[in-house]
Coordinates of C-alpha atoms in Angstrom, one line a residue:
M694 CA 144.7 94.3 50.0
P695 CA 141.9 96.7 51.0
D696 CA 140.9 96.9 54.6
F697 CA 137.1 96.8 54.8
S698 CA 136.9 96.9 58.6
C699 CA 134.4 99.3 60.2
P700 CA 135.2 99.4 64.0
D701 CA 132.6 102.1 64.6
W702 CA 129.8 100.2 62.9
F703 CA 127.4 100.4 65.9
D704 CA 127.9 104.1 66.3
K705 CA 127.0 104.5 62.6
L706 CA 123.9 102.4 63.0
K707 CA 122.8 104.4 66.0
A708 CA 123.3 107.6 63.9
G709 CA 121.2 106.1 61.1
Q710 CA 124.2 105.6 58.8
P711 CA 125.0 102.5 56.9
P712 CA 127.7 100.3 58.6
L713 CA 130.3 100.7 55.9
P714 CA 133.9 101.9 56.3
D715 CA 134.6 105.6 55.5
N716 CA 136.5 106.5 52.3
L717 CA 136.0 103.3 50.4
P718 CA 138.4 103.3 47.4
L719 CA 135.6 103.7 44.8
D720 CA 135.8 104.5 41.2
E721 CA 133.5 107.5 41.6
E722 CA 132.2 107.5 38.0
E723 CA 131.4 103.8 38.0
A724 CA 129.6 104.2 41.3
R725 CA 127.7 107.3 40.1
L726 CA 126.5 105.6 36.9
A727 CA 125.4 102.5 38.7
V728 CA 123.4 104.5 41.2
Q729 CA 121.9 106.5 38.4
A730 CA 120.7 103.2 36.7
F731 CA 119.4 101.9 40.0
D732 CA 117.5 105.1 40.6
M733 CA 115.7 104.9 37.3
L734 CA 114.2 101.5 38.0
R735 CA 110.5 101.4 39.1
L736 CA 108.9 99.5 41.9
P737 CA 106.5 97.2 40.1
D738 CA 104.3 96.3 43.0
V739 CA 103.7 99.7 44.5
P740 CA 100.8 102.0 43.4
G741 CA 102.0 104.4 40.8
K742 CA 105.2 102.4 40.3
P743 CA 107.5 105.1 41.6
L744 CA 111.1 105.4 40.7
L745 CA 113.6 104.1 43.1
R746 CA 115.1 107.5 43.0
D747 CA 112.1 108.7 44.9
V748 CA 111.5 105.9 47.3
A749 CA 114.8 104.0 47.9
A750 CA 116.6 104.8 51.1
P751 CA 120.2 106.2 51.1
W752 CA 121.6 102.9 52.6
A753 CA 120.5 101.0 49.5
R754 CA 122.3 103.4 47.2
D755 CA 125.4 103.2 49.3
F756 CA 125.4 99.4 48.8
V757 CA 125.0 99.8 45.1
A758 CA 127.8 102.3 44.9
A759 CA 130.1 99.9 46.8
I760 CA 129.2 96.9 44.6
F761 CA 129.8 98.7 41.3
G762 CA 132.4 101.2 42.4
L763 CA 135.0 98.8 44.0
V764 CA 136.6 98.1 40.6
K765 CA 139.7 98.9 38.6
L766 CA 138.9 100.3 35.2
D767 CA 141.0 100.3 32.0
E768 CA 140.2 103.9 31.0
E769 CA 141.3 103.5 27.4
R770 CA 139.2 100.5 26.7
G771 CA 136.5 101.4 29.1
V772 CA 136.4 97.9 30.7
I773 CA 136.8 96.5 34.2
V774 CA 140.1 94.7 34.6
D775 CA 139.8 93.8 38.3
R776 CA 137.8 94.1 41.4
L777 CA 138.7 95.4 44.9
A778 CA 135.9 93.3 46.3
R779 CA 134.3 90.2 44.8
K780 CA 131.9 89.2 47.6
F781 CA 129.3 91.4 49.3
F782 CA 127.4 90.2 52.4
Q783 CA 124.3 92.1 53.5
L784 CA 122.4 91.0 56.7
V785 CA 119.2 92.9 56.9
P786 CA 115.9 92.1 58.7
K787 CA 112.7 91.0 56.9
K788 CA 110.4 93.7 55.4
N789 CA 113.4 96.0 54.6
S790 CA 113.1 95.7 50.8
K791 CA 115.7 92.9 50.7
T792 CA 114.3 91.0 47.7
T793 CA 113.3 94.2 45.8
N794 CA 116.7 95.8 46.3
G795 CA 118.4 92.5 45.3
A796 CA 116.4 92.4 42.1
A797 CA 117.2 96.0 41.4
I798 CA 120.9 95.4 41.9
M799 CA 120.9 92.6 39.4
M800 CA 119.0 94.7 36.9
T801 CA 121.6 97.4 37.4
A802 CA 124.3 94.9 36.7
L803 CA 122.6 93.9 33.5
I804 CA 122.1 97.5 32.4
R805 CA 125.8 98.4 33.2
N806 CA 127.2 95.2 31.8
R807 CA 129.9 95.5 29.0
R808 CA 130.5 91.8 28.4
P809 CA 128.8 90.1 25.4
S810 CA 126.7 87.1 26.4
A811 CA 127.4 87.6 30.1
E812 CA 125.4 85.6 32.5
F813 CA 123.9 86.8 35.8
L814 CA 122.2 84.5 38.2
L815 CA 119.5 84.8 40.9
V816 CA 120.0 81.9 43.3
G817 CA 117.8 80.9 46.2
P818 CA 117.5 78.0 48.6
T819 CA 114.3 77.0 46.7
Q820 CA 112.9 77.7 43.2
A821 CA 110.2 79.8 44.8
T822 CA 112.6 82.0 46.6
A823 CA 114.6 82.6 43.4
E824 CA 111.4 83.3 41.4
R825 CA 110.3 86.0 43.8
A826 CA 113.5 88.0 43.0
Y827 CA 113.0 87.3 39.3
E828 CA 109.4 88.5 39.4
Q829 CA 110.5 91.8 40.8
A830 CA 113.2 92.2 38.1
E831 CA 110.7 91.2 35.4
G832 CA 108.2 93.8 36.8
M833 CA 110.8 96.5 36.7
V834 CA 111.3 95.8 32.9
N835 CA 107.6 95.8 32.3
A836 CA 107.2 99.1 34.2
D837 CA 109.6 101.0 31.9
P838 CA 109.1 101.4 28.1
W839 CA 112.8 101.8 27.4
L840 CA 113.7 98.7 29.3
K841 CA 111.0 96.7 27.5
K842 CA 112.6 97.6 24.2
R843 CA 116.1 96.7 25.4
F844 CA 115.3 93.5 27.2
H845 CA 113.4 90.4 26.0
L846 CA 111.4 88.6 28.8
R847 CA 111.5 84.9 28.3
E848 CA 108.9 84.1 31.0
H849 CA 108.8 80.3 30.4
L850 CA 112.5 80.2 31.0
K851 CA 112.6 82.8 33.8
T852 CA 115.2 84.7 31.8
I853 CA 115.7 88.3 31.0
E854 CA 117.9 88.8 27.9
D855 CA 119.6 91.9 26.7
R856 CA 118.9 92.4 23.0
T857 CA 122.0 94.6 22.5
N858 CA 124.6 92.1 23.6
G859 CA 123.0 88.8 24.5
A860 CA 123.6 89.0 28.2
K861 CA 121.1 87.2 30.4
L862 CA 119.7 87.3 33.9
R863 CA 118.2 84.0 35.0
I864 CA 117.2 82.0 38.1
R865 CA 118.8 78.9 39.5
S866 CA 117.8 76.9 42.5
F867 CA 120.5 76.0 45.0
D868 CA 121.8 72.5 44.2
N869 CA 124.9 70.7 43.0
K870 CA 124.1 71.5 39.4
V871 CA 123.8 75.2 39.9
M872 CA 127.2 76.0 38.3
T873 CA 127.4 73.2 35.8
G874 CA 128.8 74.8 32.6
A875 CA 128.3 78.3 34.0
K876 CA 130.9 81.1 34.4
P877 CA 128.6 84.0 35.6
V878 CA 129.7 87.6 35.8
G879 CA 127.4 88.1 38.8
V880 CA 125.4 86.0 41.3
L881 CA 122.9 87.1 43.9
V882 CA 122.4 84.5 46.6
D883 CA 119.1 85.2 48.5
E884 CA 118.3 83.9 52.0
L885 CA 121.6 82.2 52.7
H886 CA 120.4 81.4 56.3
E887 CA 118.2 78.7 54.8
L888 CA 121.1 77.1 53.1
G889 CA 122.9 76.6 56.4
K890 CA 120.6 73.6 56.9
V891 CA 121.7 72.0 53.6
A892 CA 124.6 69.5 53.8
H893 CA 126.0 70.3 50.4
A894 CA 125.7 74.1 50.6
R895 CA 129.4 74.7 51.2
K896 CA 130.3 72.8 48.0
V897 CA 127.8 74.8 46.0
M898 CA 129.0 78.1 47.3
T899 CA 132.6 77.1 46.4
Q900 CA 131.4 76.3 42.9
I901 CA 129.7 79.7 42.7
E902 CA 132.8 81.6 44.0
G903 CA 135.1 79.6 41.7
G904 CA 132.8 80.2 38.7
I905 CA 133.0 84.0 38.9
I906 CA 136.8 84.1 38.8
A907 CA 136.8 83.5 35.1
N908 CA 135.6 87.1 34.6
A909 CA 137.6 90.1 35.9
E910 CA 134.4 91.9 36.9
G911 CA 132.8 88.8 38.6
F912 CA 131.0 89.3 41.9
V913 CA 128.8 87.4 44.4
I914 CA 126.2 89.2 46.5
I915 CA 124.7 87.5 49.6
I916 CA 121.6 89.2 51.0
T917 CA 120.0 87.4 53.9
T918 CA 118.1 87.7 57.2
Q919 CA 119.3 86.0 60.4
S920 CA 118.5 82.3 60.8
D921 CA 115.4 81.2 62.7
E922 CA 117.6 78.5 64.2
P923 CA 121.2 78.6 65.6
P924 CA 123.4 79.5 62.6
T925 CA 125.0 76.4 61.0
G926 CA 126.9 75.4 57.9
V927 CA 127.7 77.8 55.2
F928 CA 125.6 80.6 56.7
K929 CA 127.5 80.4 59.9
D930 CA 130.8 80.4 58.1
E931 CA 129.9 83.4 55.9
L932 CA 128.5 85.3 58.8
K933 CA 131.5 84.7 61.0
L934 CA 133.8 85.9 58.2
A935 CA 131.7 89.0 57.6
R936 CA 131.8 89.9 61.3
S937 CA 135.5 89.3 61.4
V938 CA 136.1 91.6 58.4
R939 CA 133.8 94.3 59.9
D940 CA 135.5 94.1 63.3
G941 CA 139.0 94.2 61.8
T942 CA 140.1 90.8 63.2
F943 CA 140.5 89.4 59.7
I944 CA 141.7 91.4 56.6
D945 CA 140.0 90.0 53.5
G946 CA 139.9 92.1 50.4
E947 CA 137.4 89.8 48.8
M948 CA 134.4 90.6 51.1
L949 CA 132.6 93.8 52.0
P950 CA 130.1 93.3 54.8
M951 CA 127.0 95.4 55.6
L952 CA 125.4 94.0 58.7
Y953 CA 122.4 95.4 60.4
E954 CA 122.4 93.8 63.9
F955 CA 122.9 94.6 67.5
P956 CA 126.2 94.0 69.2
R957 CA 126.6 90.5 70.9
E958 CA 126.5 92.0 74.4
M959 CA 123.0 93.5 73.7
Q960 CA 121.8 90.2 72.2
V961 CA 122.8 88.1 75.2
D962 CA 122.0 90.7 77.9
K963 CA 119.4 89.2 80.2
A964 CA 117.6 92.5 80.4
R965 CA 116.9 92.1 76.6
P966 CA 117.6 95.7 75.5
W967 CA 116.9 94.7 71.9
A968 CA 113.2 94.1 72.8
D969 CA 112.7 97.8 73.5
P970 CA 111.0 99.2 70.5
A971 CA 113.0 102.4 71.0
N972 CA 116.0 100.5 69.9
W973 CA 114.5 98.8 66.8
P974 CA 115.3 101.7 64.4
I975 CA 119.0 100.9 64.8
V976 CA 118.6 97.7 62.7
L977 CA 115.8 98.7 60.4
P978 CA 117.4 100.6 57.6
N979 CA 114.2 101.0 55.6
L980 CA 112.2 102.4 58.5
G981 CA 109.4 104.7 57.3
R982 CA 109.4 103.2 53.9
S983 CA 108.6 99.5 53.7
I984 CA 108.3 99.0 57.4
T985 CA 107.4 101.0 60.6
V986 CA 107.7 100.2 64.3
E987 CA 104.0 100.5 64.6
R988 CA 103.4 97.7 62.1
L989 CA 105.9 95.5 63.9
L990 CA 104.4 95.9 67.4
P991 CA 101.3 93.7 67.1
K992 CA 103.2 90.6 66.0
Y993 CA 105.9 91.3 68.6
R994 CA 103.4 91.4 71.4
E995 CA 101.7 88.3 70.0
S996 CA 105.0 86.4 69.9
E997 CA 105.9 87.6 73.4
D998 CA 102.6 86.3 74.8
A999 CA 103.1 83.0 73.0
G1000 CA 106.4 82.3 74.8
I1001 CA 110.1 82.6 74.4
E1002 CA 110.4 80.2 71.4
S1003 CA 107.9 82.3 69.4
L1004 CA 109.6 85.5 70.5
S1005 CA 113.0 84.2 69.6
I1006 CA 111.9 83.3 66.1
W1007 CA 110.2 86.6 65.6
A1008 CA 113.3 88.5 66.8
S1009 CA 115.6 86.6 64.5
Q1010 CA 113.6 87.5 61.5
H1011 CA 112.6 91.1 62.3
L1012 CA 115.6 92.3 64.4
N1013 CA 118.4 89.9 63.3
I1014 CA 118.8 88.6 66.8
E1015 CA 120.9 85.5 66.6
I1016 CA 119.3 82.5 68.2
G1017 CA 122.0 81.0 70.4
L1018 CA 119.6 78.8 72.2
A1019 CA 116.4 77.3 70.7
L1020 CA 114.4 78.3 73.7
N1021 CA 110.9 77.0 74.1
A1022 CA 108.1 76.6 76.5
D1023 CA 109.6 73.3 77.9
A1024 CA 113.2 74.6 77.9
W1025 CA 115.6 73.8 80.7
A1026 CA 115.5 76.8 83.1
G1027 CA 119.3 77.1 83.0
A1028 CA 119.2 77.9 79.3
K1029 CA 118.4 81.5 79.8
Y1030 CA 121.6 82.0 81.8
W1031 CA 123.8 79.9 79.6
L1032 CA 125.2 82.5 77.1
G1033 CA 126.1 84.9 80.0
A1034 CA 128.2 82.1 81.7
A1035 CA 130.6 81.6 78.8
D1036 CA 134.4 82.0 79.4
T1037 CA 136.0 81.3 76.0
S1038 CA 139.5 81.2 77.5
L1039 CA 138.5 78.0 79.3
T1040 CA 140.3 75.3 77.4
L1041 CA 140.9 71.9 79.0
D1042 CA 144.5 72.9 79.8
A1043 CA 143.2 76.1 81.5
L1044 CA 140.6 74.2 83.5
L1045 CA 143.3 71.7 84.8
D1046 CA 145.6 74.6 85.7
R1047 CA 143.0 76.5 87.6
S1048 CA 141.3 73.7 89.4
D1049 CA 142.1 72.0 92.7
V1050 CA 139.9 69.0 92.0
V1051 CA 138.3 67.6 88.8
V1052 CA 135.4 65.3 88.1
V1053 CA 134.4 63.7 84.8
G1054 CA 130.8 63.0 83.6
I1055 CA 130.2 60.6 80.7
D1056 CA 127.0 59.9 78.8
G1057 CA 126.9 57.4 76.0
G1058 CA 124.2 55.8 73.8
G1059 CA 124.0 53.7 70.8
L1060 CA 125.8 54.1 67.5
D1061 CA 123.2 56.7 66.3
D1062 CA 123.8 58.8 69.4
L1063 CA 126.7 60.9 70.6
L1064 CA 129.1 60.0 73.3
G1065 CA 129.3 63.0 75.6
L1066 CA 132.1 64.0 78.0
A1067 CA 132.1 66.7 80.6
V1068 CA 135.1 67.8 82.6
L1069 CA 134.2 69.8 85.6
G1070 CA 136.8 71.5 87.8
R1071 CA 136.5 73.5 91.0
C1072 CA 138.6 76.7 90.9
A1073 CA 141.3 76.6 93.5
V1074 CA 140.9 80.4 94.1
T1075 CA 137.2 81.2 93.8
R1076 CA 135.7 77.7 94.1
D1077 CA 133.6 78.5 91.0
W1078 CA 132.9 75.5 88.8
L1079 CA 134.6 75.3 85.4
L1080 CA 133.1 73.2 82.7
W1081 CA 134.6 71.9 79.4
N1082 CA 133.0 69.4 77.0
R1083 CA 133.6 67.2 74.0
A1084 CA 131.5 64.7 72.0
W1085 CA 132.2 61.8 69.7
A1086 CA 130.0 60.5 66.9
H1087 CA 130.2 57.4 64.7
T1088 CA 129.5 57.6 61.0
D1089 CA 126.1 55.9 61.7
V1090 CA 124.9 59.2 63.1
L1091 CA 125.8 60.9 59.8
E1092 CA 123.7 58.3 57.9
Q1093 CA 120.7 58.1 60.2
R1094 CA 120.5 61.8 61.3
K1095 CA 121.2 63.6 58.0
E1096 CA 119.2 66.7 59.2
I1097 CA 121.9 67.5 61.8
V1098 CA 125.0 66.7 59.8
P1099 CA 125.7 70.4 59.1
Q1100 CA 125.8 71.1 62.9
L1101 CA 128.0 68.1 63.6
R1102 CA 130.4 69.0 60.9
D1103 CA 130.6 72.5 62.3
F1104 CA 131.4 71.2 65.7
E1105 CA 134.0 68.9 64.2
A1106 CA 135.7 71.8 62.4
Q1107 CA 135.8 73.7 65.7
G1108 CA 137.5 70.8 67.6
E1109 CA 134.5 70.3 69.8
M1110 CA 133.4 66.9 68.3
V1111 CA 135.2 63.9 66.8
I1112 CA 133.8 61.9 64.0
C1113 CA 135.2 58.5 64.6
D1114 CA 137.1 56.6 62.0
E1115 CA 137.4 53.4 64.1
P1116 CA 134.8 51.5 66.2
T1117 CA 136.7 52.0 69.5
Q1118 CA 138.1 55.5 68.8
D1119 CA 135.6 57.3 71.1
V1120 CA 136.2 54.9 74.0
I1121 CA 140.0 55.2 73.7
E1122 CA 140.0 59.0 73.5
V1123 CA 137.7 59.4 76.4
A1124 CA 140.0 57.1 78.5
D1125 CA 143.0 59.2 77.3
I1126 CA 141.4 62.3 78.7
V1127 CA 140.5 60.7 82.0
E1128 CA 144.0 59.2 82.3
R1129 CA 145.5 62.6 81.6
I1130 CA 143.4 64.2 84.4
R1131 CA 144.3 61.3 86.7
D1132 CA 148.0 61.9 86.0
T1133 CA 147.7 65.6 87.1
G1134 CA 146.8 64.3 90.5
K1135 CA 143.5 66.3 90.5
L1136 CA 141.0 63.6 89.6
A1137 CA 138.7 63.1 92.7
T1138 CA 139.7 59.7 94.2
D1139 CA 136.2 59.0 95.5
G1140 CA 133.8 59.4 92.6
G1141 CA 136.0 61.2 90.1
V1142 CA 134.2 59.6 87.0
G1143 CA 130.4 59.3 86.9
M1144 CA 128.2 57.7 84.3
D1145 CA 125.0 55.9 83.6
P1146 CA 125.8 52.2 84.4
Y1147 CA 124.0 51.0 81.4
G1148 CA 125.7 50.7 78.0
V1149 CA 129.2 51.7 79.2
A1150 CA 130.9 48.4 79.5
A1151 CA 133.5 49.2 76.9
I1152 CA 134.5 52.5 78.7
V1153 CA 134.7 50.7 82.0
D1154 CA 136.9 48.0 80.5
E1155 CA 139.2 50.6 79.0
L1156 CA 139.5 52.6 82.2
A1157 CA 140.3 49.3 84.1
A1158 CA 143.1 48.6 81.6
R1159 CA 144.6 51.9 82.6
E1160 CA 144.3 51.1 86.3
I1161 CA 141.6 53.6 86.8
L1162 CA 139.4 51.4 89.1
P1163 CA 136.7 49.7 87.2
S1164 CA 134.2 49.2 90.0
L1165 CA 130.9 51.0 89.7
Q1166 CA 130.4 50.5 93.4
G1167 CA 133.3 52.6 94.7
G1168 CA 136.6 54.2 93.8
P1169 CA 137.1 56.8 91.0
V1170 CA 134.4 55.3 88.7
V1171 CA 130.8 55.5 90.1
S1172 CA 127.3 55.3 88.8
V1173 CA 125.2 58.5 89.0
P1174 CA 121.4 58.9 89.4
Q1175 CA 119.4 59.0 86.2
G1176 CA 115.9 59.9 85.2
T1177 CA 113.9 61.8 87.9
R1178 CA 116.7 61.0 90.4
A1179 CA 118.9 63.5 88.5
S1180 CA 116.6 66.4 89.4
S1181 CA 119.0 67.7 92.0
S1182 CA 121.8 67.9 89.5
I1183 CA 119.6 69.7 87.0
W1184 CA 118.4 72.2 89.6
G1185 CA 121.9 72.6 91.0
A1186 CA 123.3 73.5 87.6
E1187 CA 120.5 76.0 87.1
R1188 CA 121.2 77.8 90.4
K1189 CA 124.9 78.0 89.8
L1190 CA 124.5 79.4 86.3
K1191 CA 122.1 82.1 87.7
D1192 CA 124.4 83.1 90.6
G1193 CA 127.5 83.2 88.4
T1194 CA 129.5 80.4 90.0
L1195 CA 129.4 78.0 87.1
W1196 CA 131.4 78.9 84.0
H1197 CA 131.6 77.0 80.7
A1198 CA 133.9 77.2 77.7
G1199 CA 131.4 78.9 75.4
Q1200 CA 131.5 76.0 73.0
S1201 CA 129.0 76.0 70.1
L1202 CA 128.4 72.3 70.7
M1203 CA 127.0 73.0 74.2
T1204 CA 125.0 76.0 73.1
W1205 CA 123.3 73.6 70.6
C1206 CA 122.7 70.9 73.2
V1207 CA 121.4 73.3 75.8
G1208 CA 119.0 74.6 73.2
N1209 CA 117.8 71.1 72.4
A1210 CA 117.1 70.3 76.1
K1211 CA 113.4 70.0 76.9
V1212 CA 112.1 69.3 80.4
E1213 CA 109.4 66.9 81.4
Q1214 CA 107.8 67.4 84.7
R1215 CA 107.2 64.2 86.7
G1216 CA 105.4 65.1 89.9
S1217 CA 107.8 67.2 91.9
A1218 CA 110.8 66.1 89.9
V1219 CA 112.0 66.9 86.4
M1220 CA 113.6 64.9 83.6
I1221 CA 115.6 65.9 80.5
T1222 CA 115.7 62.9 78.1
K1223 CA 117.0 62.1 74.7
Q1224 CA 113.5 61.2 73.6
A1225 CA 112.2 64.6 74.5
A1226 CA 115.0 66.2 72.5
G1227 CA 113.9 64.3 69.4
K1228 CA 116.2 64.3 66.4
A1229 CA 118.6 66.8 68.1
K1230 CA 121.2 65.7 70.7
I1231 CA 121.8 66.5 74.4
D1232 CA 124.4 63.8 75.4
P1233 CA 127.2 66.3 76.3
L1234 CA 124.7 68.2 78.5
A1235 CA 123.6 64.9 80.1
A1236 CA 127.3 64.2 80.8
S1237 CA 127.5 67.6 82.4
F1238 CA 124.7 66.8 84.8
N1239 CA 126.5 63.6 85.7
A1240 CA 129.6 65.7 86.5
V1241 CA 127.5 68.2 88.5
H1242 CA 126.3 65.3 90.7
L1243 CA 129.8 64.4 91.5
M1244 CA 131.0 67.9 92.2
S1245 CA 127.9 68.5 94.4
R1246 CA 129.3 65.9 96.8
N1247 CA 132.1 68.4 97.5
P1248 CA 135.0 66.0 96.7
E1249 CA 138.3 66.5 98.5
A1250 CA 141.2 67.7 96.5
P1251 CA 143.6 64.8 96.0
G1252 CA 147.3 65.1 96.6
L1253 CA 148.9 66.9 99.6
S1254 CA 146.7 67.7 102.5
V1255 CA 146.3 71.3 103.5
Y1256 CA 148.6 70.8 106.5
E1257 CA 151.3 69.3 104.2
E1258 CA 151.0 72.3 101.9
R1259 CA 151.6 74.6 104.8
G1260 CA 154.5 72.5 106.0
I1261 CA 153.2 71.8 109.5
L1262 CA 152.2 68.2 109.3
E1263 CA 154.0 66.0 111.9
I1264 CA 154.1 62.2 111.5
D1265 CA 155.1 60.0 114.4
I1266 CA 157.4 57.1 113.5

């Protein structure tokens, strides 16, 4: 299986080279002929309609060479018998000839095709997106007399047909019927980031990938920008796979990634090095051709003046900055420090091992809400606070909040959320975790579990059944301030995130919730409410504030006293 890792990818980007591995096992002749066909296509929407040979950047040719050169050829019959890579993932910012190059690649595939009646598809999240790529391909045919003779343009069907062998290039919108009866040789999927928001997208991508297997030379090309929201669904899955292959953490001979992005540490750096225009050329492969830094600067400054939300969206589209938090003008102040406080080694087991005392925050709502749990420990060595979260959702949420189903399913797959099969599953599993913490001897005895006293009767009953005191007036289970009275917890969490004494498990669930949190000023106090968060959810974050309130009381570590631990306690009998 080929290794398509490229560990020095960022060094290549800084040197102006494409982030592809050295010495790809290309069939050099196939690669050369494909690049030659690509070079002879004309740009239909540029004055003079120049050849790509004269205007396309080297990075585009390298991608073409990889797509068409990573094949095994039967020399005697002159046909492709297998592929070394079947999926190609290119992440490139807007205005870098993404759509034009995609159309040219599919025209190259049509020109180089050997299979009679082969089908090639241009697929987009909407009909309009797919048509943009088709219009570029159609324009390339109209711009060249030889291509006009060879190909028949059936405009009403949005289809380009090869008169010599009946092969076709056509568009399809992205829906469940996209692959009905189709066994395409090649598929170009444009703007995959938009498809991450579509609940059935993974099913359609599976259909596409399954459809090409029928042909030995079958391939799928994904060309996309970064998402203007936190990546979800099929886009998140494909991007994660592409990064894993590039970084060498997963060997997958099916995919060759080509990602124009900054390293994660640059993207989350509070100093925002990505915002320095001197660094922009690193991720702009078509710089000096379809885009310049000078043309980007006015909109960048406009977005910066408009606030962090506008700037985040601009950066996601023009610099491929991944939005980890949907920051906005009303964002919680702690959000800007959230990504820098992640400790991905912080499992629940690790938290319990490292802590001398633990508290639990719970926030629950109706059946169309999430039940959020926060476990907050105090490190026995550093006294830093350690946070781990989980959420539960009933199927009612999936029915009533369809727009967030892809996110919830992602969290479920990562083990950060449970979709309940039974009505009381969430209550029982929350109690299981609290009981487990109690049994370690580390649950604070005076205020170890905190929650809003409204709407939690079932949880209180379950905790009582397990002899975790049920009273909301004292003992382990207590009520915590809500509304404006929670301001001190909100501010306390902000301060500890900023000074580096609050660490969380780096869970996608919480990144999403923190991004959803919006602050309402009420006099000198603040509120973060579900209503302000709208269709999105913040319950696990609200649970975290409940836990912060408990830990702010500086609970005493249960178990042996400090004198017993030192072996110097004397008891008179």
